């Protein structure tokens, strides 16, 4: 991401966000082999242009090319690839149908659409199977950034089965009451975009999906979208209506899949978000910082939502172990699942193309020292707010709260402000 397209350019403490630039290159160094990419387009001259453009990437990427969907499937049957990048409008089988087939037959493959011609209906059909949408003409730098970004967190998932599961995910189930509330509002002639944004802003699954859609190049924005209100405004009522009714974007949690646990996480997310916002306002941060903090707070535990929804029995077992021991939550998760909720949530949001500061807050909210930050950011606010709420929970339940990362607070120069932040946070929680 160049400084000119960075939505936080101008924020002295943010413009060198540690997730970008050299940091991402360092993470990519964990890739020990070339990324295998299959490009699919029915126009020969476009394939030739891609080949010429990608010649300089030959040391990093193993690129293959197919002139149609069936040829692509035949090639993948012989040799699986890490990433497929397909045009949308092709004769016989279009890109949306191709990616649906790939999702079922090759679940470990990341799926992109690269197209200059896509209608709303085709885009909606593809949303359930694609991870990102890129627009033609697409520069080498744009493509390279999207590819490297998609693979930059793969090394953090120690269990390859988790990567397979996350690549198959179409939606993150929402609480039934929130889901039905959204359905009712969308179908009401009296509803407004503000009403819709208010509902989506209560639910991590809905928020993540709407941000994935809004950050798609399909809508033609050169900067990243990081607030729910902004995303809903960009999409508009007709597109929101189509997205909600398509069943490819939003889904509700079944009663048998950890509903009570998700309800508890939902409440925790809202508390952390409220406290983090109070801290940001106390520090007199600007609107963009505050909006990033809100979204990061809402999504910080989305990995737990994924665990509880996808593997409810294992999640309950993990919670039982956590309650009976003095081991930290993420250590128990790693023992039970092979990965913790920070790694899982960050991987999916990164794959979906959400902005870097949000992904970073999700990835490191328990152990921000593992990030490369040396400045105050939404991650700082989320870490402190999460610790304060968990400390309150420890008094009520006896479950050990995550430790405050004092070294990180000292590194970013705010450790001396923590007593005041604690006071602000406790006052906020007492009022909620």
Coordinates of N, CA and C in Angstrom, one line a residue, residues 82-307:
X82 N -1.8 -23.0 -5.1 CA -2.1 -22.2 -3.9 C -3.2 -21.2 -4.1
X83 N -3.2 -20.6 -5.3 CA -4.1 -19.5 -5.6 C -4.6 -19.6 -7.0
X84 N -5.9 -19.4 -7.2 CA -6.5 -19.2 -8.6 C -7.0 -17.8 -8.7
X85 N -6.7 -17.2 -9.9 CA -7.1 -15.9 -10.2 C -7.8 -15.9 -11.5
X86 N -9.2 -15.8 -11.5 CA -10.0 -16.0 -12.6 C -10.7 -14.8 -13.1
X87 N -10.9 -14.7 -14.4 CA -11.8 -13.7 -15.0 C -13.2 -14.1 -14.7
X88 N -14.1 -13.1 -14.7 CA -15.5 -13.4 -14.4 C -16.3 -13.9 -15.6
X89 N -16.3 -13.1 -16.7 CA -17.1 -13.4 -17.9 C -16.4 -14.2 -18.8
X90 N -16.7 -15.5 -18.9 CA -16.1 -16.5 -19.8 C -17.2 -17.4 -20.4
X91 N -17.0 -17.8 -21.6 CA -18.0 -18.7 -22.2 C -18.0 -20.1 -21.5
X92 N -19.2 -20.7 -21.5 CA -19.4 -22.0 -20.9 C -19.5 -22.0 -19.4
X93 N -18.5 -21.8 -18.7 CA -18.5 -21.7 -17.3 C -17.8 -20.4 -16.8
X94 N -18.6 -19.5 -16.2 CA -18.0 -18.2 -15.8 C -17.2 -18.3 -14.5
X95 N -16.6 -17.2 -14.1 CA -15.7 -17.2 -13.0 C -16.3 -17.6 -11.7
X96 N -17.6 -17.1 -11.5 CA -18.3 -17.4 -10.2 C -18.5 -18.9 -10.1
X97 N -18.9 -19.6 -11.2 CA -19.2 -21.0 -11.1 C -17.9 -21.8 -11.0
X98 N -16.8 -21.3 -11.6 CA -15.5 -21.9 -11.5 C -15.0 -21.9 -10.1
X99 N -15.1 -20.7 -9.4 CA -14.6 -20.6 -8.0 C -15.5 -21.5 -7.1
X100 N -16.8 -21.6 -7.4 CA -17.6 -22.5 -6.6 C -17.1 -23.9 -6.7
X101 N -16.8 -24.3 -7.9 CA -16.2 -25.7 -8.1 C -14.9 -25.8 -7.3
X102 N -14.0 -24.8 -7.5 CA -12.7 -24.9 -6.8 C -12.9 -25.0 -5.3
X103 N -13.8 -24.2 -4.8 CA -14.0 -24.2 -3.3 C -14.4 -25.6 -2.8
X104 N -15.2 -26.3 -3.6 CA -15.6 -27.7 -3.2 C -14.5 -28.7 -3.5
X105 N -13.9 -28.6 -4.6 CA -12.9 -29.7 -5.1 C -11.5 -29.4 -4.6
X106 N -11.2 -28.2 -4.3 CA -9.8 -27.8 -3.9 C -9.9 -26.8 -2.8
X107 N -10.3 -27.2 -1.6 CA -10.6 -26.3 -0.5 C -9.4 -25.6 0.0
X108 N -8.2 -26.1 -0.3 CA -7.0 -25.4 0.2 C -6.5 -24.3 -0.7
X109 N -7.2 -24.0 -1.8 CA -6.8 -23.0 -2.8 C -7.5 -21.7 -2.5
X110 N -6.7 -20.6 -2.4 CA -7.2 -19.2 -2.3 C -7.8 -18.8 -3.6
X111 N -8.9 -18.0 -3.6 CA -9.7 -17.8 -4.8 C -9.9 -16.2 -5.0
X112 N -9.4 -15.7 -6.1 CA -9.5 -14.3 -6.5 C -10.3 -14.3 -7.8
X113 N -11.1 -13.2 -8.0 CA -11.6 -12.8 -9.3 C -10.8 -11.6 -9.8
X114 N -10.4 -11.6 -11.0 CA -9.7 -10.5 -11.7 C -10.5 -10.2 -12.9
X115 N -11.3 -9.1 -12.9 CA -12.2 -8.9 -14.0 C -12.5 -7.4 -14.2
X116 N -12.7 -7.1 -15.5 CA -13.1 -5.7 -15.8 C -14.6 -5.6 -16.1
X117 N -15.2 -6.7 -16.2 CA -16.7 -6.7 -16.6 C -17.4 -7.7 -15.6
X118 N -18.1 -7.1 -14.7 CA -18.9 -7.9 -13.8 C -20.2 -7.2 -13.4
X119 N -21.3 -7.9 -13.5 CA -22.6 -7.3 -13.1 C -22.9 -7.7 -11.7
X120 N -23.8 -6.9 -11.1 CA -24.2 -7.1 -9.7 C -24.5 -8.6 -9.4
X121 N -25.3 -9.2 -10.3 CA -25.7 -10.6 -10.1 C -24.5 -11.5 -10.1
X122 N -23.6 -11.3 -11.0 CA -22.4 -12.2 -11.0 C -21.5 -12.0 -9.8
X123 N -21.4 -10.7 -9.4 CA -20.6 -10.4 -8.2 C -21.2 -11.1 -7.0
X124 N -22.6 -11.0 -6.8 CA -23.2 -11.7 -5.7 C -23.0 -13.2 -5.7
X125 N -23.1 -13.8 -6.9 CA -22.9 -15.2 -7.0 C -21.5 -15.6 -6.6
X126 N -20.5 -14.7 -6.9 CA -19.1 -15.0 -6.6 C -18.7 -14.8 -5.2
X127 N -19.5 -13.9 -4.5 CA -19.1 -13.5 -3.1 C -19.0 -14.7 -2.2
X128 N -19.8 -15.7 -2.4 CA -19.7 -16.9 -1.5 C -18.5 -17.7 -1.7
X129 N -17.8 -17.6 -2.8 CA -16.7 -18.5 -3.1 C -15.4 -17.7 -3.3
X130 N -15.4 -16.4 -3.5 CA -14.2 -15.7 -3.8 C -13.7 -15.1 -2.5
X131 N -12.4 -14.9 -2.3 CA -11.9 -14.2 -1.2 C -11.6 -12.7 -1.5
X132 N -11.2 -12.4 -2.7 CA -11.0 -11.0 -3.1 C -11.4 -10.8 -4.6
X133 N -11.8 -9.6 -4.9 CA -12.1 -9.2 -6.2 C -11.2 -8.1 -6.6
X134 N -10.4 -8.3 -7.7 CA -9.5 -7.3 -8.3 C -10.1 -6.8 -9.6
X135 N -9.9 -5.5 -10.0 CA -10.4 -5.0 -11.2 C -9.3 -4.9 -12.3
X136 N -9.7 -5.1 -13.5 CA -8.9 -4.9 -14.7 C -9.0 -3.4 -15.1
X137 N -8.0 -2.7 -15.6 CA -6.6 -3.2 -15.6 C -6.0 -3.2 -14.2
X138 N -5.2 -4.2 -13.9 CA -4.6 -4.4 -12.6 C -3.1 -4.3 -12.7
X139 N -2.5 -3.4 -12.0 CA -1.0 -3.2 -12.1 C -0.3 -4.4 -11.4
X140 N 0.9 -4.5 -11.8 CA 1.7 -5.6 -11.1 C 1.8 -5.3 -9.6
X141 N 2.0 -4.1 -9.2 CA 2.1 -3.8 -7.8 C 0.9 -4.1 -7.0
X142 N -0.3 -3.8 -7.6 CA -1.6 -4.1 -7.0 C -1.8 -5.6 -6.8
X143 N -1.5 -6.3 -7.9 CA -1.6 -7.8 -7.8 C -0.6 -8.4 -6.8
X144 N 0.6 -7.9 -6.9 CA 1.6 -8.4 -6.0 C 1.3 -8.2 -4.5
X145 N 0.8 -7.0 -4.2 CA 0.4 -6.6 -2.9 C -0.8 -7.5 -2.4
X146 N -1.8 -7.7 -3.3 CA -2.9 -8.6 -2.9 C -2.5 -10.0 -2.6
X147 N -1.6 -10.6 -3.5 CA -1.1 -11.9 -3.3 C -0.3 -12.1 -2.1
X148 N 0.7 -11.2 -1.9 CA 1.6 -11.3 -0.7 C 0.8 -11.1 0.5
X149 N -0.2 -10.2 0.5 CA -1.0 -10.0 1.7 C -1.8 -11.3 2.1
X150 N -2.4 -11.9 1.0 CA -3.2 -13.1 1.3 C -2.4 -14.3 1.9
X151 N -1.1 -14.3 1.6 CA -0.2 -15.4 2.1 C 0.6 -15.0 3.3
X152 N 0.6 -13.7 3.7 CA 1.5 -13.2 4.7 C 1.3 -13.8 6.1
X153 N 0.1 -14.3 6.4 CA -0.2 -14.9 7.7 C -0.3 -16.4 7.7
X154 N 0.0 -17.0 6.6 CA -0.1 -18.5 6.5 C 0.8 -19.2 7.5
X155 N 2.0 -18.6 7.7 CA 3.0 -19.3 8.6 C 2.5 -19.3 10.1
X156 N 1.6 -18.4 10.5 CA 1.1 -18.4 11.8 C 0.2 -19.6 12.2
X157 N -0.4 -20.2 11.1 CA -1.3 -21.3 11.4 C -0.4 -22.6 11.3
X158 N -0.2 -23.2 12.5 CA 0.7 -24.4 12.6 C 0.0 -25.6 12.1
X159 N -1.3 -25.6 12.1 CA -2.1 -26.8 11.7 C -2.7 -26.5 10.3
X160 N -2.2 -27.3 9.2 CA -2.7 -27.0 7.9 C -4.2 -27.3 7.8
X161 N -4.8 -28.1 8.7 CA -6.3 -28.3 8.6 C -7.0 -27.0 8.9
X162 N -6.4 -26.1 9.7 CA -7.1 -24.8 9.9 C -7.1 -24.0 8.7
X163 N -6.1 -24.0 7.9 CA -6.1 -23.2 6.7 C -7.2 -23.7 5.7
X164 N -7.3 -25.0 5.6 CA -8.3 -25.6 4.8 C -9.7 -25.1 5.3
X165 N -10.0 -25.2 6.6 CA -11.3 -24.8 7.1 C -11.6 -23.3 6.9
X166 N -10.6 -22.5 7.1 CA -10.8 -21.1 6.9 C -11.0 -20.7 5.5
X167 N -10.3 -21.4 4.6 CA -10.5 -21.1 3.1 C -11.9 -21.5 2.7
X168 N -12.5 -22.4 3.4 CA -13.9 -22.8 3.0 C -15.0 -21.9 3.5
X169 N -14.7 -21.1 4.5 CA -15.7 -20.3 5.1 C -16.3 -19.2 4.2
X170 N -17.6 -19.2 4.1 CA -18.3 -18.2 3.3 C -18.8 -17.1 4.2
X171 N -19.4 -17.4 5.3 CA -19.9 -16.4 6.2 C -19.5 -16.8 7.7
X172 N -19.7 -15.8 8.5 CA -19.5 -16.0 10.0 C -20.8 -15.8 10.6
X173 N -21.4 -16.9 11.2 CA -22.8 -16.8 11.6 C -23.0 -15.8 12.7
X174 N -24.2 -15.2 12.6 CA -24.6 -14.1 13.5 C -25.6 -14.6 14.5
X175 N -25.7 -13.9 15.6 CA -26.8 -14.2 16.6 C -28.1 -14.2 15.9
X176 N -29.0 -15.2 16.2 CA -30.3 -15.2 15.5 C -31.1 -13.9 15.6
X177 N -31.1 -13.3 16.9 CA -31.9 -12.1 17.1 C -31.4 -10.9 16.3
X178 N -30.1 -10.8 16.1 CA -29.5 -9.7 15.3 C -29.7 -10.0 13.8
X179 N -29.6 -11.3 13.4 CA -29.9 -11.6 12.0 C -31.3 -11.3 11.6
X180 N -32.3 -11.7 12.4 CA -33.7 -11.5 12.1 C -34.0 -10.0 12.1
X181 N -33.4 -9.3 13.0 CA -33.6 -7.8 13.1 C -33.1 -7.2 11.8
X182 N -31.9 -7.6 11.3 CA -31.5 -7.0 10.0 C -32.4 -7.4 8.9
X183 N -32.8 -8.6 8.8 CA -33.8 -9.0 7.8 C -35.0 -8.2 7.8
X184 N -35.5 -7.9 9.0 CA -36.8 -7.1 9.1 C -36.5 -5.7 8.7
X185 N -35.4 -5.1 9.1 CA -35.2 -3.7 8.7 C -34.9 -3.6 7.2
X186 N -34.2 -4.5 6.6 CA -33.9 -4.4 5.2 C -35.1 -4.5 4.4
X187 N -36.1 -5.3 4.8 CA -37.3 -5.5 4.0 C -38.4 -4.4 4.3
X188 N -38.1 -3.5 5.2 CA -39.1 -2.5 5.6 C -38.8 -1.2 4.7
X189 N -39.9 -0.7 4.2 CA -39.8 0.5 3.3 C -39.4 1.7 4.1
X190 N -39.5 1.7 5.4 CA -39.2 2.8 6.2 C -37.8 2.8 6.7
X191 N -37.0 1.8 6.4 CA -35.7 1.7 7.0 C -34.7 2.6 6.2
X192 N -33.6 3.0 6.9 CA -32.6 3.8 6.3 C -31.3 3.1 6.4
X193 N -30.3 3.7 5.7 CA -28.9 3.1 5.8 C -28.4 3.2 7.2
X194 N -28.8 4.3 7.9 CA -28.3 4.4 9.3 C -28.8 3.3 10.1
X195 N -30.1 2.9 9.9 CA -30.7 1.8 10.7 C -29.9 0.5 10.4
X196 N -29.6 0.3 9.2 CA -28.9 -0.9 8.8 C -27.5 -0.9 9.4
X197 N -26.8 0.2 9.3 CA -25.4 0.3 9.9 C -25.4 0.1 11.4
X198 N -26.5 0.6 12.1 CA -26.6 0.4 13.5 C -26.7 -1.1 13.9
X199 N -27.4 -1.9 13.1 CA -27.6 -3.3 13.4 C -26.3 -4.0 13.1
X200 N -25.7 -3.8 11.9 CA -24.5 -4.5 11.6 C -23.3 -4.1 12.5
X201 N -23.4 -2.9 13.1 CA -22.3 -2.5 14.1 C -22.4 -3.3 15.4
X202 N -23.4 -4.1 15.6 CA -23.5 -4.9 16.8 C -23.0 -6.3 16.6
X203 N -22.7 -6.7 15.4 CA -22.4 -8.1 15.2 C -21.1 -8.3 14.4
X204 N -20.1 -9.0 15.0 CA -18.8 -9.2 14.4 C -18.9 -9.9 13.0
X205 N -19.7 -10.9 12.9 CA -19.8 -11.6 11.6 C -20.3 -10.8 10.5
X206 N -21.4 -10.0 10.8 CA -21.9 -9.1 9.8 C -20.9 -8.0 9.4
X207 N -20.3 -7.5 10.4 CA -19.3 -6.4 10.2 C -18.2 -6.8 9.3
X208 N -17.6 -8.0 9.6 CA -16.5 -8.5 8.8 C -16.9 -8.7 7.4
X209 N -18.1 -9.3 7.1 CA -18.5 -9.6 5.8 C -18.8 -8.3 5.0
X210 N -19.4 -7.4 5.6 CA -19.8 -6.1 4.9 C -18.5 -5.4 4.6
X211 N -17.5 -5.4 5.4 CA -16.2 -4.8 5.1 C -15.5 -5.5 4.0
X212 N -15.6 -6.8 4.0 CA -15.0 -7.6 2.8 C -15.6 -7.1 1.5
X213 N -16.9 -7.0 1.5 CA -17.6 -6.6 0.3 C -17.2 -5.2 -0.1
X214 N -17.3 -4.3 0.8 CA -17.0 -2.9 0.6 C -15.6 -2.6 0.1
X215 N -14.6 -3.5 0.6 CA -13.2 -3.3 0.2 C -12.9 -4.0 -1.1
X216 N -13.9 -4.6 -1.7 CA -13.7 -5.2 -3.0 C -13.5 -4.1 -4.1
X217 N -12.5 -4.3 -5.0 CA -12.3 -3.4 -6.1 C -13.5 -3.3 -7.0
X218 N -14.5 -4.2 -6.9 CA -15.7 -4.1 -7.7 C -16.4 -2.7 -7.6
X219 N -16.2 -2.1 -6.4 CA -16.9 -0.8 -6.2 C -16.0 0.4 -6.5
X220 N -14.8 0.1 -6.9 CA -13.9 1.2 -7.5 C -13.3 2.1 -6.6
X221 N -13.2 1.8 -5.3 CA -12.6 2.8 -4.4 C -11.1 2.5 -4.2
X222 N -10.3 3.5 -4.3 CA -8.8 3.3 -4.2 C -8.3 3.3 -2.8
X223 N -9.1 3.7 -1.8 CA -8.7 3.6 -0.4 C -9.5 2.5 0.3
X224 N -8.9 2.1 1.4 CA -9.6 1.0 2.2 C -10.7 1.6 3.0
X225 N -11.7 0.7 3.2 CA -12.9 1.1 4.0 C -12.8 0.4 5.3
X226 N -13.0 1.2 6.4 CA -12.7 0.7 7.7 C -13.8 0.9 8.7
X227 N -14.9 1.6 8.3 CA -16.0 1.8 9.3 C -17.3 1.2 8.7
X228 N -18.1 0.7 9.5 CA -19.4 0.1 9.1 C -20.3 1.1 8.4
X229 N -20.4 2.3 9.0 CA -21.2 3.4 8.4 C -20.7 3.7 7.0
X230 N -19.4 3.8 6.8 CA -18.8 4.1 5.5 C -19.1 3.0 4.5
X231 N -19.0 1.7 5.0 CA -19.2 0.6 4.1 C -20.7 0.5 3.6
X232 N -21.6 0.7 4.5 CA -23.0 0.7 4.2 C -23.4 1.8 3.3
X233 N -22.8 3.0 3.5 CA -23.1 4.1 2.6 C -22.6 3.9 1.2
X234 N -21.4 3.3 1.1 CA -20.9 3.0 -0.2 C -21.7 2.0 -1.0
X235 N -22.2 0.9 -0.3 CA -22.9 -0.1 -1.0 C -24.3 0.3 -1.4
X236 N -25.0 1.1 -0.6 CA -26.3 1.6 -0.9 C -27.4 0.6 -0.6
X237 N -28.6 1.1 -0.6 CA -29.7 0.3 -0.1 C -30.0 -0.9 -1.0
X238 N -29.9 -0.7 -2.4 CA -30.2 -1.8 -3.3 C -29.2 -3.0 -3.1
X239 N -27.9 -2.6 -3.0 CA -26.9 -3.7 -2.9 C -27.0 -4.4 -1.5
X240 N -27.3 -3.6 -0.5 CA -27.4 -4.2 0.9 C -28.6 -5.1 0.9
X241 N -29.7 -4.7 0.3 CA -30.9 -5.6 0.2 C -30.5 -6.9 -0.5
X242 N -29.8 -6.8 -1.7 CA -29.5 -8.0 -2.4 C -28.5 -8.9 -1.6
X243 N -27.5 -8.3 -0.9 CA -26.6 -9.0 -0.2 C -27.3 -9.8 1.0
X244 N -28.2 -9.1 1.7 CA -28.8 -9.8 2.8 C -29.7 -10.9 2.4
X245 N -30.4 -10.8 1.3 CA -31.3 -11.8 0.8 C -30.6 -12.9 0.0
X246 N -29.4 -12.7 -0.3 CA -28.7 -13.7 -1.2 C -28.3 -15.0 -0.4
X247 N -28.2 -14.8 0.9 CA -27.8 -15.9 1.8 C -26.3 -16.4 1.6
X248 N -25.6 -15.6 0.7 CA -24.2 -15.9 0.5 C -23.3 -15.0 1.4
X249 N -23.9 -14.0 2.0 CA -23.2 -13.0 2.8 C -23.4 -13.1 4.3
X250 N -24.6 -13.2 4.7 CA -24.9 -13.3 6.1 C -25.6 -14.6 6.4
X251 N -25.4 -15.1 7.6 CA -26.1 -16.4 8.0 C -26.3 -16.3 9.5
X252 N -27.3 -17.0 10.0 CA -27.5 -17.0 11.5 C -27.0 -18.3 12.1
X253 N -26.6 -18.2 13.4 CA -26.1 -19.3 14.1 C -27.2 -20.2 14.5
X254 N -27.1 -21.5 14.3 CA -28.1 -22.4 14.8 C -28.0 -22.6 16.3
X255 N -29.1 -22.9 16.9 CA -29.2 -23.0 18.3 C -28.2 -24.1 18.9
X256 N -27.9 -25.1 18.0 CA -27.0 -26.2 18.5 C -25.6 -25.9 18.4
X257 N -25.2 -24.7 17.8 CA -23.8 -24.4 17.6 C -23.3 -23.3 18.5
X258 N -23.3 -23.6 19.8 CA -22.6 -22.7 20.7 C -23.3 -21.3 20.8
X259 N -24.6 -21.3 20.8 CA -25.3 -20.0 20.8 C -25.0 -19.2 22.1
X260 N -25.0 -19.8 23.2 CA -24.8 -19.1 24.5 C -23.4 -18.6 24.6
X261 N -22.4 -19.4 24.1 CA -21.0 -18.9 24.0 C -20.9 -17.7 23.1
X262 N -21.5 -17.7 22.0 CA -21.4 -16.6 21.0 C -22.1 -15.4 21.6
X263 N -23.2 -15.6 22.4 CA -23.9 -14.5 23.0 C -22.9 -13.8 24.0
X264 N -22.2 -14.6 24.8 CA -21.2 -14.1 25.8 C -20.1 -13.3 25.0
X265 N -19.6 -13.9 23.9 CA -18.6 -13.2 23.2 C -19.1 -11.9 22.6
X266 N -20.4 -11.9 22.1 CA -21.0 -10.7 21.6 C -21.0 -9.6 22.6
X267 N -21.4 -9.9 23.8 CA -21.4 -9.0 24.9 C -20.0 -8.4 25.2
X268 N -19.1 -9.3 25.3 CA -17.7 -9.0 25.6 C -17.2 -8.0 24.5
X269 N -17.4 -8.3 23.2 CA -17.0 -7.5 22.1 C -17.5 -6.1 22.3
X270 N -18.8 -5.9 22.6 CA -19.4 -4.6 22.7 C -18.8 -3.8 23.9
X271 N -18.5 -4.6 25.0 CA -17.9 -3.9 26.2 C -16.5 -3.4 25.8
X272 N -15.7 -4.3 25.2 CA -14.3 -3.9 24.8 C -14.3 -2.7 23.9
X273 N -15.3 -2.8 22.9 CA -15.4 -1.7 22.0 C -15.7 -0.4 22.7
X274 N -16.6 -0.4 23.6 CA -17.0 0.8 24.3 C -15.8 1.4 25.1
X275 N -15.1 0.5 25.8 CA -14.0 0.9 26.6 C -12.8 1.5 25.7
X276 N -12.6 0.8 24.7 CA -11.5 1.2 23.7 C -11.8 2.6 23.2
X277 N -13.1 2.8 22.8 CA -13.5 4.1 22.3 C -13.3 5.2 23.4
X278 N -13.7 4.9 24.6 CA -13.5 5.8 25.7 C -12.0 6.2 25.9
X279 N -11.1 5.2 25.8 CA -9.7 5.5 25.9 C -9.2 6.3 24.7
X280 N -9.7 6.0 23.5 CA -9.3 6.8 22.3 C -9.8 8.3 22.5
X281 N -11.0 8.5 23.0 CA -11.5 9.8 23.2 C -10.8 10.5 24.3
X282 N -10.4 9.8 25.3 CA -9.6 10.4 26.4 C -8.3 10.9 25.9
X283 N -7.7 10.1 25.0 CA -6.4 10.6 24.4 C -6.6 11.6 23.3
X284 N -7.9 12.0 23.0 CA -8.2 13.0 22.0 C -7.7 12.6 20.6
X285 N -8.0 11.4 20.3 CA -7.6 10.9 19.0 C -8.6 11.4 17.9
X286 N -8.2 11.4 16.7 CA -9.1 11.9 15.6 C -10.1 10.9 15.2
X287 N -11.0 11.3 14.2 CA -12.1 10.5 13.8 C -11.6 9.1 13.2
X288 N -10.6 9.1 12.3 CA -10.2 7.9 11.7 C -9.6 6.9 12.7
X289 N -8.8 7.4 13.7 CA -8.3 6.5 14.7 C -9.5 5.9 15.5
X290 N -10.5 6.8 15.8 CA -11.7 6.3 16.6 C -12.4 5.2 15.8
X291 N -12.6 5.5 14.5 CA -13.4 4.5 13.7 C -12.6 3.2 13.6
X292 N -11.3 3.3 13.4 CA -10.5 2.1 13.4 C -10.6 1.3 14.7
X293 N -10.6 2.1 15.8 CA -10.7 1.4 17.1 C -12.0 0.8 17.3
X294 N -13.1 1.4 16.8 CA -14.4 0.8 17.0 C -14.5 -0.6 16.2
X295 N -14.1 -0.5 15.0 CA -14.1 -1.8 14.2 C -13.2 -2.8 14.7
X296 N -12.0 -2.5 15.2 CA -11.1 -3.4 15.7 C -11.7 -4.0 17.0
X297 N -12.3 -3.2 17.8 CA -12.9 -3.8 19.0 C -14.0 -4.8 18.7
X298 N -14.9 -4.4 17.8 CA -16.0 -5.3 17.4 C -15.5 -6.6 16.9
X299 N -14.3 -6.6 16.2 CA -13.8 -7.8 15.5 C -12.7 -8.6 16.2
X300 N -12.3 -8.0 17.4 CA -11.0 -8.6 18.0 C -11.1 -10.0 18.4
X301 N -12.3 -10.5 18.7 CA -12.4 -11.9 19.1 C -13.2 -12.7 18.1
X302 N -13.1 -12.3 16.8 CA -13.9 -13.0 15.8 C -13.3 -14.4 15.6
X303 N -12.1 -14.6 16.0 CA -11.5 -16.0 15.9 C -12.3 -16.9 16.9
X304 N -12.7 -16.4 18.0 CA -13.4 -17.2 19.0 C -14.8 -17.5 18.4
X305 N -15.4 -16.6 17.7 CA -16.7 -16.8 17.1 C -16.6 -18.0 16.0
X306 N -15.5 -17.9 15.3 CA -15.2 -19.0 14.3 C -15.0 -20.4 15.0
X307 N -14.3 -20.4 16.1 CA -14.1 -21.6 16.8 C -15.4 -22.2 17.3

